[in-house]
Every structure is written in structure tokens, then in C-alpha cells.
Coordinates of N, CA and C in Angstrom, one line a residue:
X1037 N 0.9 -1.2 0.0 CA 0.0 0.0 0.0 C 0.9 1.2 0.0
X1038 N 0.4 2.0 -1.1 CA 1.6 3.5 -1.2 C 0.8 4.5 -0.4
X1039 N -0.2 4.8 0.0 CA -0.8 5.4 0.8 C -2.5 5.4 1.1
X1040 N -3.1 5.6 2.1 CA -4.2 6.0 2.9 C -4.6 6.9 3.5
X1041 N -5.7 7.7 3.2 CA -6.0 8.6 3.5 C -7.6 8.4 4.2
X1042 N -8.0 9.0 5.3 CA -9.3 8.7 6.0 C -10.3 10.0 5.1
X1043 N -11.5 10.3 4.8 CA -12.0 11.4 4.1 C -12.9 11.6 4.9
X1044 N -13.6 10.4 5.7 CA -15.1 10.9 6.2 C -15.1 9.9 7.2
X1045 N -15.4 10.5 8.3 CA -15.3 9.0 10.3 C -16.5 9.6 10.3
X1046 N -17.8 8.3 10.3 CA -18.5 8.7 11.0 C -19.4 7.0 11.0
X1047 N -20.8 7.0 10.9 CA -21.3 5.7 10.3 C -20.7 4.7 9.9
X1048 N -20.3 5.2 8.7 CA -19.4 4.5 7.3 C -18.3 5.0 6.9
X1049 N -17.5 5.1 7.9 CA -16.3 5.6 6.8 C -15.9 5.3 5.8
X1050 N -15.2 6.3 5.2 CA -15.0 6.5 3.7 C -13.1 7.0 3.7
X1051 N -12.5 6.0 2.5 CA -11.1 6.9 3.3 C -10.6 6.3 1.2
X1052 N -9.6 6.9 1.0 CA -8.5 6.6 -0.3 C -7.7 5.5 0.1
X1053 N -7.5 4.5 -0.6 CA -6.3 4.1 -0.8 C -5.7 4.1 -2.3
X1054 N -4.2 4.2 -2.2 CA -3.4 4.1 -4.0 C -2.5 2.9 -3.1
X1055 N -3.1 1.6 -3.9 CA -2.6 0.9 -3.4 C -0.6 0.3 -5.0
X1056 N 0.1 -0.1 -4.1 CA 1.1 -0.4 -5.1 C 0.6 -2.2 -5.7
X1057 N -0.1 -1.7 -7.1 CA -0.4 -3.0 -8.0 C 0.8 -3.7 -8.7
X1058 N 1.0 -5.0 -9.1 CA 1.2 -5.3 -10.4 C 0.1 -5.1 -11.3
X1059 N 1.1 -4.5 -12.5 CA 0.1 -4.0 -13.3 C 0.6 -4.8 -14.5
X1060 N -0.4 -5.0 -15.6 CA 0.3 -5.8 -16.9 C 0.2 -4.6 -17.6
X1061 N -0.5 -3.2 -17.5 CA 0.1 -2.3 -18.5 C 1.2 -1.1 -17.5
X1062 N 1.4 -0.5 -18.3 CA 2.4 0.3 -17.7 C 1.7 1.8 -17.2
X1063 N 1.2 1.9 -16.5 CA 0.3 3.1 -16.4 C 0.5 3.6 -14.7
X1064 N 0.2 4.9 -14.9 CA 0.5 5.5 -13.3 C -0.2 5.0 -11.9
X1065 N 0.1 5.4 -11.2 CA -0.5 4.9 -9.8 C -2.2 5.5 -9.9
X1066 N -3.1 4.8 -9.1 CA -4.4 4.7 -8.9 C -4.6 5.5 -7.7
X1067 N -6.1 6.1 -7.5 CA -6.3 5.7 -6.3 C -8.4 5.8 -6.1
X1068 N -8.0 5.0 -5.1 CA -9.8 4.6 -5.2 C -10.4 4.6 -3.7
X1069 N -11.1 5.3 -3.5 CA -12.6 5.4 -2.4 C -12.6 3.7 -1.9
X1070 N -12.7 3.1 -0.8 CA -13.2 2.3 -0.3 C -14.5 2.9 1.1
X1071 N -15.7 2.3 0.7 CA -16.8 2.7 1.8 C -16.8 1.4 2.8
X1072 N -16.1 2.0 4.0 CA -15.8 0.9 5.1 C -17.4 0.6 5.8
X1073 N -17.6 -0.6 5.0 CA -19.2 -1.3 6.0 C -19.2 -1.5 7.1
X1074 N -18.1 -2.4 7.5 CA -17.9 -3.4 8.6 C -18.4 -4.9 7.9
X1075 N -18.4 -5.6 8.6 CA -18.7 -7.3 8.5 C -20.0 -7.7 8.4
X1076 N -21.0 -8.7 7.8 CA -22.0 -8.8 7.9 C -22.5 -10.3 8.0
X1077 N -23.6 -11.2 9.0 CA -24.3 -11.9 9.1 C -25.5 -12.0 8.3
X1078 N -26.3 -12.9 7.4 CA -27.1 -13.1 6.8 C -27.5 -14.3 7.0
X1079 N -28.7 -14.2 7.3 CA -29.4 -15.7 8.0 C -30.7 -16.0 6.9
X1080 N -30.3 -17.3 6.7 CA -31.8 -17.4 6.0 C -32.6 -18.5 6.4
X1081 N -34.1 -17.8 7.8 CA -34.8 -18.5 8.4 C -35.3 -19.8 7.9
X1082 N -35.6 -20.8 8.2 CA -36.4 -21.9 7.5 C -36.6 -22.6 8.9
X1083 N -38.5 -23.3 8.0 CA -38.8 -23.7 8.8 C -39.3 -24.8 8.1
X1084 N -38.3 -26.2 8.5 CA -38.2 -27.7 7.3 C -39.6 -28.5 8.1
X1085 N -39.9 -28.1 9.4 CA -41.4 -28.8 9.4 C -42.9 -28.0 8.7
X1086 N -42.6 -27.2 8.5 CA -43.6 -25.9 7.6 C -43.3 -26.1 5.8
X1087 N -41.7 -26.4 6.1 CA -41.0 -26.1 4.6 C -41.5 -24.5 4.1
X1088 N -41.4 -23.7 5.0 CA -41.6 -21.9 5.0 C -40.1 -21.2 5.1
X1089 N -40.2 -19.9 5.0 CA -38.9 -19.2 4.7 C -39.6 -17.8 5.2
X1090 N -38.4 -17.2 6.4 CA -39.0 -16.1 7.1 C -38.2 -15.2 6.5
X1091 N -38.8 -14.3 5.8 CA -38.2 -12.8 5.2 C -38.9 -11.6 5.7
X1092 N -37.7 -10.3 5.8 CA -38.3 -9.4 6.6 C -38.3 -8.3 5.3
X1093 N -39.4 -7.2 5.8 CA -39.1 -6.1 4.9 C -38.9 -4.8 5.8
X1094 N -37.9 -3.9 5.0 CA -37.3 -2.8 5.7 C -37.0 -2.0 5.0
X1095 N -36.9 -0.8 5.0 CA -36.6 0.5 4.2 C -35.0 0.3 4.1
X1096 N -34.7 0.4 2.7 CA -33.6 1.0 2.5 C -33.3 2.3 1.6
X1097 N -32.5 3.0 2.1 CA -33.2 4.1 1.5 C -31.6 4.4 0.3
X1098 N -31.2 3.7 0.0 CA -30.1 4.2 -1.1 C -31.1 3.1 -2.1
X1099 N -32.2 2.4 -1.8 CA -33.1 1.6 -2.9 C -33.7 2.5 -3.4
X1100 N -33.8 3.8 -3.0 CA -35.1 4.5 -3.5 C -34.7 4.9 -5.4
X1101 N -34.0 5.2 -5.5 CA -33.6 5.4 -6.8 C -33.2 4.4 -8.1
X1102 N -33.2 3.3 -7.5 CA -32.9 1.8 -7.9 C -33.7 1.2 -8.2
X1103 N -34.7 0.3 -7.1 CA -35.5 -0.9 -6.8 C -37.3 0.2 -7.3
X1104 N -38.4 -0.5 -7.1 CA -39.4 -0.2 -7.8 C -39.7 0.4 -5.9
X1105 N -39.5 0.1 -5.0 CA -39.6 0.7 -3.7 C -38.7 0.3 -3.0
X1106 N -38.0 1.2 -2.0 CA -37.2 1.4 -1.2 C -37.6 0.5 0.1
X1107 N -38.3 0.2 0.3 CA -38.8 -1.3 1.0 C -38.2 -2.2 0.5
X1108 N -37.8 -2.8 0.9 CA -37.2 -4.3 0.0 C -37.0 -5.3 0.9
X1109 N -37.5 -6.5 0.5 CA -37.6 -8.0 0.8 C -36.3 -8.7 1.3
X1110 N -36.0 -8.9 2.3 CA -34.6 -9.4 2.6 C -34.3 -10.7 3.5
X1111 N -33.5 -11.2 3.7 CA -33.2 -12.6 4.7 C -33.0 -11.7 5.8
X1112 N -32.8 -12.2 7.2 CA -32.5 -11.7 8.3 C -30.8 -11.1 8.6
X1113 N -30.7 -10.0 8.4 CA -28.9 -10.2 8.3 C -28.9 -8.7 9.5
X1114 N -27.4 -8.9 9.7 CA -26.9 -8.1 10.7 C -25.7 -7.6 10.8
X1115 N -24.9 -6.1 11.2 CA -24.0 -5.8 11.0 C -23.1 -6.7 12.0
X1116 N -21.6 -7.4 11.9 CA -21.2 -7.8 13.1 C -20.0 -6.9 13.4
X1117 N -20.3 -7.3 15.1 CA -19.4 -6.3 15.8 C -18.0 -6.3 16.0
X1118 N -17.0 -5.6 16.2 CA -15.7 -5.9 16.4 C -15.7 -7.1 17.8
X1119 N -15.1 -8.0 17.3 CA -15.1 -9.2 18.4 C -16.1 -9.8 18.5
X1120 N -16.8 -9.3 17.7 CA -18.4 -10.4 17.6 C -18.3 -11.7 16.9
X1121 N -18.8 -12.5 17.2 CA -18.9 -14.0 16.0 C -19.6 -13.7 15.2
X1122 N -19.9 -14.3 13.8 CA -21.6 -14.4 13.2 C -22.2 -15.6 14.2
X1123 N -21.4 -16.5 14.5 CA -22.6 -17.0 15.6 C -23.5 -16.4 16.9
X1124 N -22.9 -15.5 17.5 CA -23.2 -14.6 17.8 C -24.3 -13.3 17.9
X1125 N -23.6 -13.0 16.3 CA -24.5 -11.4 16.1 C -25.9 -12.8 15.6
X1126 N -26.0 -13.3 15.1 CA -27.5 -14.0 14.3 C -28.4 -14.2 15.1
X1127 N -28.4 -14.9 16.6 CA -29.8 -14.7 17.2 C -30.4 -13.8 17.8
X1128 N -29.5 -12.5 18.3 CA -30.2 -11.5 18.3 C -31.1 -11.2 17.2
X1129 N -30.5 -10.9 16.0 CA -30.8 -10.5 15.1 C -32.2 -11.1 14.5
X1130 N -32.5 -12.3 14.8 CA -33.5 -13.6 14.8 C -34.1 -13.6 15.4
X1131 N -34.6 -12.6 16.9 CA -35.1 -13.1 17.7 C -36.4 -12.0 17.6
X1132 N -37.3 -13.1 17.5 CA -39.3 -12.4 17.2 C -39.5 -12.7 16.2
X1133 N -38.2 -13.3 15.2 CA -38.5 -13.8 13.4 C -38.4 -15.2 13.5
X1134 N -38.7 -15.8 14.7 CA -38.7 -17.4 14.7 C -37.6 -18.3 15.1
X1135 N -37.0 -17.6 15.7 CA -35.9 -18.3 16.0 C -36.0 -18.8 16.9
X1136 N -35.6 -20.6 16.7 CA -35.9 -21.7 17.7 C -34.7 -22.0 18.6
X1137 N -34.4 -21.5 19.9 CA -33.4 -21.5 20.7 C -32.7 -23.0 20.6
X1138 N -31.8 -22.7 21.1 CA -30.5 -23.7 20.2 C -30.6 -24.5 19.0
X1139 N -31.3 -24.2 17.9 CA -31.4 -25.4 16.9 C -30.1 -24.6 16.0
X1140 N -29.3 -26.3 15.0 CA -28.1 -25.7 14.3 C -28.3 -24.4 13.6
X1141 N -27.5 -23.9 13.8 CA -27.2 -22.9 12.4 C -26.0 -23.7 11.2
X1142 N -26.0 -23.8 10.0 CA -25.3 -24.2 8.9 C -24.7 -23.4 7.8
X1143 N -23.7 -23.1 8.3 CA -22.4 -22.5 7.5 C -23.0 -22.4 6.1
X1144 N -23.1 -21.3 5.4 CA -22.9 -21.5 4.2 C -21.5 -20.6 3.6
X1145 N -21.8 -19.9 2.5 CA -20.8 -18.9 2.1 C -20.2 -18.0 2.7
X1146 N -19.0 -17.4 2.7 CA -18.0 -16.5 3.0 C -17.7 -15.8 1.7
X1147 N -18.2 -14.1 1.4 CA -18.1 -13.9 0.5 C -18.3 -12.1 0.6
X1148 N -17.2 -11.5 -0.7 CA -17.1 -10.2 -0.6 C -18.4 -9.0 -1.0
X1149 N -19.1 -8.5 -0.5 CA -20.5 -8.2 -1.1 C -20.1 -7.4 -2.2
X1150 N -19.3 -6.0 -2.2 CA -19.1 -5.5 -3.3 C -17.6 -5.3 -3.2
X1151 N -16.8 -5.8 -3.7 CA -15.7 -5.5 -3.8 C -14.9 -4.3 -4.3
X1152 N -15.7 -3.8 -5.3 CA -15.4 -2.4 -6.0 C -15.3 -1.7 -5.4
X1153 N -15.9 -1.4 -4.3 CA -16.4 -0.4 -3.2 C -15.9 -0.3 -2.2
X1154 N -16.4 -1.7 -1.5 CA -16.4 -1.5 -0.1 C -16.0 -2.9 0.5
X1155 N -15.6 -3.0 2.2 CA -14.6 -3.7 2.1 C -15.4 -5.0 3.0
X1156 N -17.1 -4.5 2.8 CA -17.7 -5.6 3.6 C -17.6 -7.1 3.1
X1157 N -17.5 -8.0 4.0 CA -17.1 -9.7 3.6 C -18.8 -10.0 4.1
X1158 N -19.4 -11.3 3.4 CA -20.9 -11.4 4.2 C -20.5 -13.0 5.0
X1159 N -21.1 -13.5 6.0 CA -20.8 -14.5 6.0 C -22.8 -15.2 6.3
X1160 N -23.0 -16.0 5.3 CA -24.2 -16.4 4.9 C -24.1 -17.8 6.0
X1161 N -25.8 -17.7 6.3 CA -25.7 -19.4 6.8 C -27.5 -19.4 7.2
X1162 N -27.8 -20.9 7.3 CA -29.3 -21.0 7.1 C -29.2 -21.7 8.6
X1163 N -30.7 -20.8 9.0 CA -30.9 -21.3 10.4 C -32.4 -22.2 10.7
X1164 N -32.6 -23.2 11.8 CA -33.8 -23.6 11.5 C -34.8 -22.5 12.9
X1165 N -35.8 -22.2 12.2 CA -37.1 -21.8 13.1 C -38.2 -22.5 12.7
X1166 N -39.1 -21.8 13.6 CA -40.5 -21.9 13.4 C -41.3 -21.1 13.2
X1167 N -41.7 -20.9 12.0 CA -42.5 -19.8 11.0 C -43.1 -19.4 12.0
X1168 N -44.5 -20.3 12.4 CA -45.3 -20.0 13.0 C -45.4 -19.3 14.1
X1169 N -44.1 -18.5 14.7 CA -43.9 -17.9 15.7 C -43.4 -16.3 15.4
X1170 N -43.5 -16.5 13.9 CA -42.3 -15.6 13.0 C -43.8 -14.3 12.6
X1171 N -43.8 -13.1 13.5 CA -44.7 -12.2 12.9 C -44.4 -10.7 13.9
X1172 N -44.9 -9.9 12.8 CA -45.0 -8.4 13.8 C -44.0 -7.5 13.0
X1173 N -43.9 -6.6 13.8 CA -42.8 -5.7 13.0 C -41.9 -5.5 14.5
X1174 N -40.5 -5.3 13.9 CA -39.5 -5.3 14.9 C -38.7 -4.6 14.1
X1175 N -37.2 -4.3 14.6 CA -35.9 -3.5 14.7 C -35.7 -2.6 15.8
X1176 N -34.4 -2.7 16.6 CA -34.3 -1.8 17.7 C -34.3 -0.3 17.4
X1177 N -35.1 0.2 18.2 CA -35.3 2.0 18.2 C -34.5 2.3 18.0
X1178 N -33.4 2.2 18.6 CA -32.1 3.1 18.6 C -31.3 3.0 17.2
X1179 N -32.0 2.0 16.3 CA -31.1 2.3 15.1 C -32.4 3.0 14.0
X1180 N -33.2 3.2 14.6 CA -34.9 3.4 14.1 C -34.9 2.4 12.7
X1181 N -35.5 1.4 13.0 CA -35.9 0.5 12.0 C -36.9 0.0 12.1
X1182 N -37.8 -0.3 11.1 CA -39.5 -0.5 10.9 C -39.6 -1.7 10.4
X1183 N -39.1 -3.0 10.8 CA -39.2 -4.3 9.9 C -40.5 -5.3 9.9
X1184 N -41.0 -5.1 8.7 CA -42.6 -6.1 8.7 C -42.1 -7.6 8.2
X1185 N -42.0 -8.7 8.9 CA -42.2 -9.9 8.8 C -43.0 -10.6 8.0
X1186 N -42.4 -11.7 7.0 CA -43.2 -12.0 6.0 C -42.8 -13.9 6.1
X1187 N -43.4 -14.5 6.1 CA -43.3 -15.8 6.3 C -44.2 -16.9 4.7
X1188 N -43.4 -17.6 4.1 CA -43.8 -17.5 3.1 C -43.3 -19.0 2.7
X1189 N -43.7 -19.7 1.7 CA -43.4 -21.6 1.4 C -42.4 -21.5 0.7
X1190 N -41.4 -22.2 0.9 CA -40.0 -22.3 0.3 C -40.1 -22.1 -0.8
X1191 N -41.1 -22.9 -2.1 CA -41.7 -22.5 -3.4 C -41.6 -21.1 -3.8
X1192 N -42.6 -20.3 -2.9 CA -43.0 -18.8 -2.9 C -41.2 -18.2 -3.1
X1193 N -40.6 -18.2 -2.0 CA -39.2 -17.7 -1.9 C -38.6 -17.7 -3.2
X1194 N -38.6 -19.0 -3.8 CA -37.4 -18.9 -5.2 C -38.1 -18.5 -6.0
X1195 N -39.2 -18.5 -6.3 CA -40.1 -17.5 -6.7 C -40.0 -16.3 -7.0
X1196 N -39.5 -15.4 -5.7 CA -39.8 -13.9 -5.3 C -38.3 -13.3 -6.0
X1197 N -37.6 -14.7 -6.0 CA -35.5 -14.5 -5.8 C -35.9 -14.2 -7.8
X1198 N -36.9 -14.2 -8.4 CA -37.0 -13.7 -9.5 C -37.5 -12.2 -10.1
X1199 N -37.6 -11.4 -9.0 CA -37.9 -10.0 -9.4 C -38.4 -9.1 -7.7
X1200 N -38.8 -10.0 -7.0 CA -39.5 -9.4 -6.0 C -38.5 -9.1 -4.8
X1201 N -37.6 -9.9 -4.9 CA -36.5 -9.8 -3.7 C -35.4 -9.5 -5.1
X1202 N -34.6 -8.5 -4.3 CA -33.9 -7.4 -5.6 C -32.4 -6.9 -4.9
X1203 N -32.3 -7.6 -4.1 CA -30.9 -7.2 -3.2 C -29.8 -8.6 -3.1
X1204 N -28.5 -8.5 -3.6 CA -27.5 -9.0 -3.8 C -27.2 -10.7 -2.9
X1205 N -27.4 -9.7 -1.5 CA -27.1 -10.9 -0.7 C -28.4 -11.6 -0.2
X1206 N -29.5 -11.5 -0.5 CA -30.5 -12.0 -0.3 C -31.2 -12.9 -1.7
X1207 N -30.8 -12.5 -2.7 CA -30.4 -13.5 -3.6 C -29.2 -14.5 -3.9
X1208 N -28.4 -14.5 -3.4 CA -27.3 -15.2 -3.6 C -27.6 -16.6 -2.2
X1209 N -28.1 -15.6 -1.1 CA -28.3 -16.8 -0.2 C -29.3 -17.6 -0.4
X1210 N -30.4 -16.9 -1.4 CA -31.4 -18.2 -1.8 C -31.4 -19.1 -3.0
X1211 N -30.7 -18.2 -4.0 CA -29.9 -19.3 -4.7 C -28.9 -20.6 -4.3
X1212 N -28.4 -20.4 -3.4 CA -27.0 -21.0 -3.2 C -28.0 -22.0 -2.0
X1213 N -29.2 -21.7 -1.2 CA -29.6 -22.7 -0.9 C -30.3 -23.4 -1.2
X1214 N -30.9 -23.1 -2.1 CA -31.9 -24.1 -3.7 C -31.0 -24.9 -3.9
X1215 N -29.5 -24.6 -4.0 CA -28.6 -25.6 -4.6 C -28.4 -26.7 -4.3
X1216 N -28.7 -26.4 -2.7 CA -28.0 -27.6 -1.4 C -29.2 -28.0 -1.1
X1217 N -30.5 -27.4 -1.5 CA -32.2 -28.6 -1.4 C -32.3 -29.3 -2.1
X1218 N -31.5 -28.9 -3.7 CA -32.1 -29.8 -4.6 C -30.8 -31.2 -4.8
X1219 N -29.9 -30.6 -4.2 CA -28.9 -32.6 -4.2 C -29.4 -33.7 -3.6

């Protein structure tokens, strides 16, 4: 790294790096914006005696100029904390969306959400609940979040992973677990 520069501490920081590449053309040094996310947990509820799939809906509001509404359909995910596990950050994050105290959680993917950008890694994994417990609207005040609960048949879900759910890691985790239903 030839240098780093911080631009903006606050939420998200935002800082330069010109990092020292091999380059296969011969061209001058770079430098590029990285938007520091932090780390991320994404849980995708299931409930294998229902065969249902709990998804929440929540404002995002960098959707508003993008997606058909800034609401958008998502898996249960969470920022994690410095020294946090994802085993850890996920049952908070889970908990009023069905989550069945001690049942496995299952490793799935380890993976960079946007690389171009930003330096967040997600780490994906499918947990078992019980739909039927899965309703209301929740998110902690203190980060003010409005999340409506949506409980739906695994069918419906790959379904929705065709236009209705429109966010990166909430498609990838339902793809990638269609994969591991259908072996």
C-alpha cells in the first residue's frame, strides 16, 4: 500500500487508498474510495417442518432510486461487531423472526458483497425456526428500523429470488440454498 488517506469517520467511513499494484500495462499509480461497511451476518430462516422461509421487509433508502420501492424483501442479516462471532451477532438479530433457541445454524458462504467499493465480507448461513412464531414488526429503536415480517413456502421464496427480492445478498443466499435442497 503506497498510501491511505481517511475522508469521512462517522457511520461509514470513507477513506482513499493508491494501493502499489502489479500492473500488466504500464500506467501510473491509482487511487480509489473504499466505503468501510464493517462485516455482515445473513441468515436465511427456515422452517423444514412448515418447509416456509421467514423474510423481513425494511426501508432501504439508497433503494429508493434503484428498486421499484425502497422497501425491500430481505433474509434476516446483521451488522457484526468488532469481536463479535456471526454466531453470535444471528440470534439477536433472529429473535421475534422465529428463531428456535439452540437449533443448528449451517455454514454456508463466505463472500465479498461488493468489492469495487467496499470492504464488507458477508458471511451467509441457514438457520432452523418456526414460521409460526415468525410475525409483527420489529428493529431496535435506537437504530430506528420499521421491519414487517413476512413468512412464506420455500416455493413462494425462489419465486420472489425472480424480481420481487432485488438485493445481492438476499439472492445469492437463496440461490445457493436451492442448490444444497435440490442434491
Amino acid at each position: 500500500m503506497i498510501a491511505r488517506e481517511t475522508l469521512y469517520r462517522g457511520f461509514s467511513p470513507i477513506y482513499t487508498v493508491s494501493p502499489s499494484l502489479v500492473q500488466w500495462r504500464n500506467e501510473p499509480e491509482i487511487t480509489r474510495e473504499i466505503f468501510e461497511r464493517g462485516h455482515a451476518a445473513v441468515l436465511l430462516p427456515y422452517d423444514p417442518v412448515r418447509d416456509e422461509v421467514v423474510l423481513i421487509e425494511q426501508l432501504r433508502i439508497a433503494a429508493v432510486d434503484t428498486s421499484n420501492s425502497p422497501r425491500l424483501l430481505e433474509m434476516v442479516a446483521g451488522m457484526i461487531e468488532t469481536g463479535e462471532s456471526v454466531e453470535e451477532r444471528v440470534p439477536p438479530r433472529s429473535a421475534g423472526r422465529g428463531r428456535r433457541g439452540g437449533r443448528a445454524l449451517q455454514a454456508g458462504a463466505e463472500l465479498s458483497g461488493q468489492p469495487g467499493g467496499t470492504s464488507e465480507r458477508l458471511s451467509i448461513m441457514v438457520g432452523e425456526v418456526d414460521a409460526g412464531t415468525a410475525e409483527g414488526i420489529h428493529g431496535p429503536a435506537e437504530e430506528h428500523e420499521d421491519i414487517r415480517v413476512h413468512v412464506v413456502g420455500r416455493e413462494q421464496a425462489y419465486r420472489w429470488v425472480e424480481g420481487a427480492i432485488d438485493n445481492a445478498a438476499s439472492v445469492i443466499t437463496c440461490c445457493g440454498w436451492r442448490c444444497t435442497m435440490n442434491r
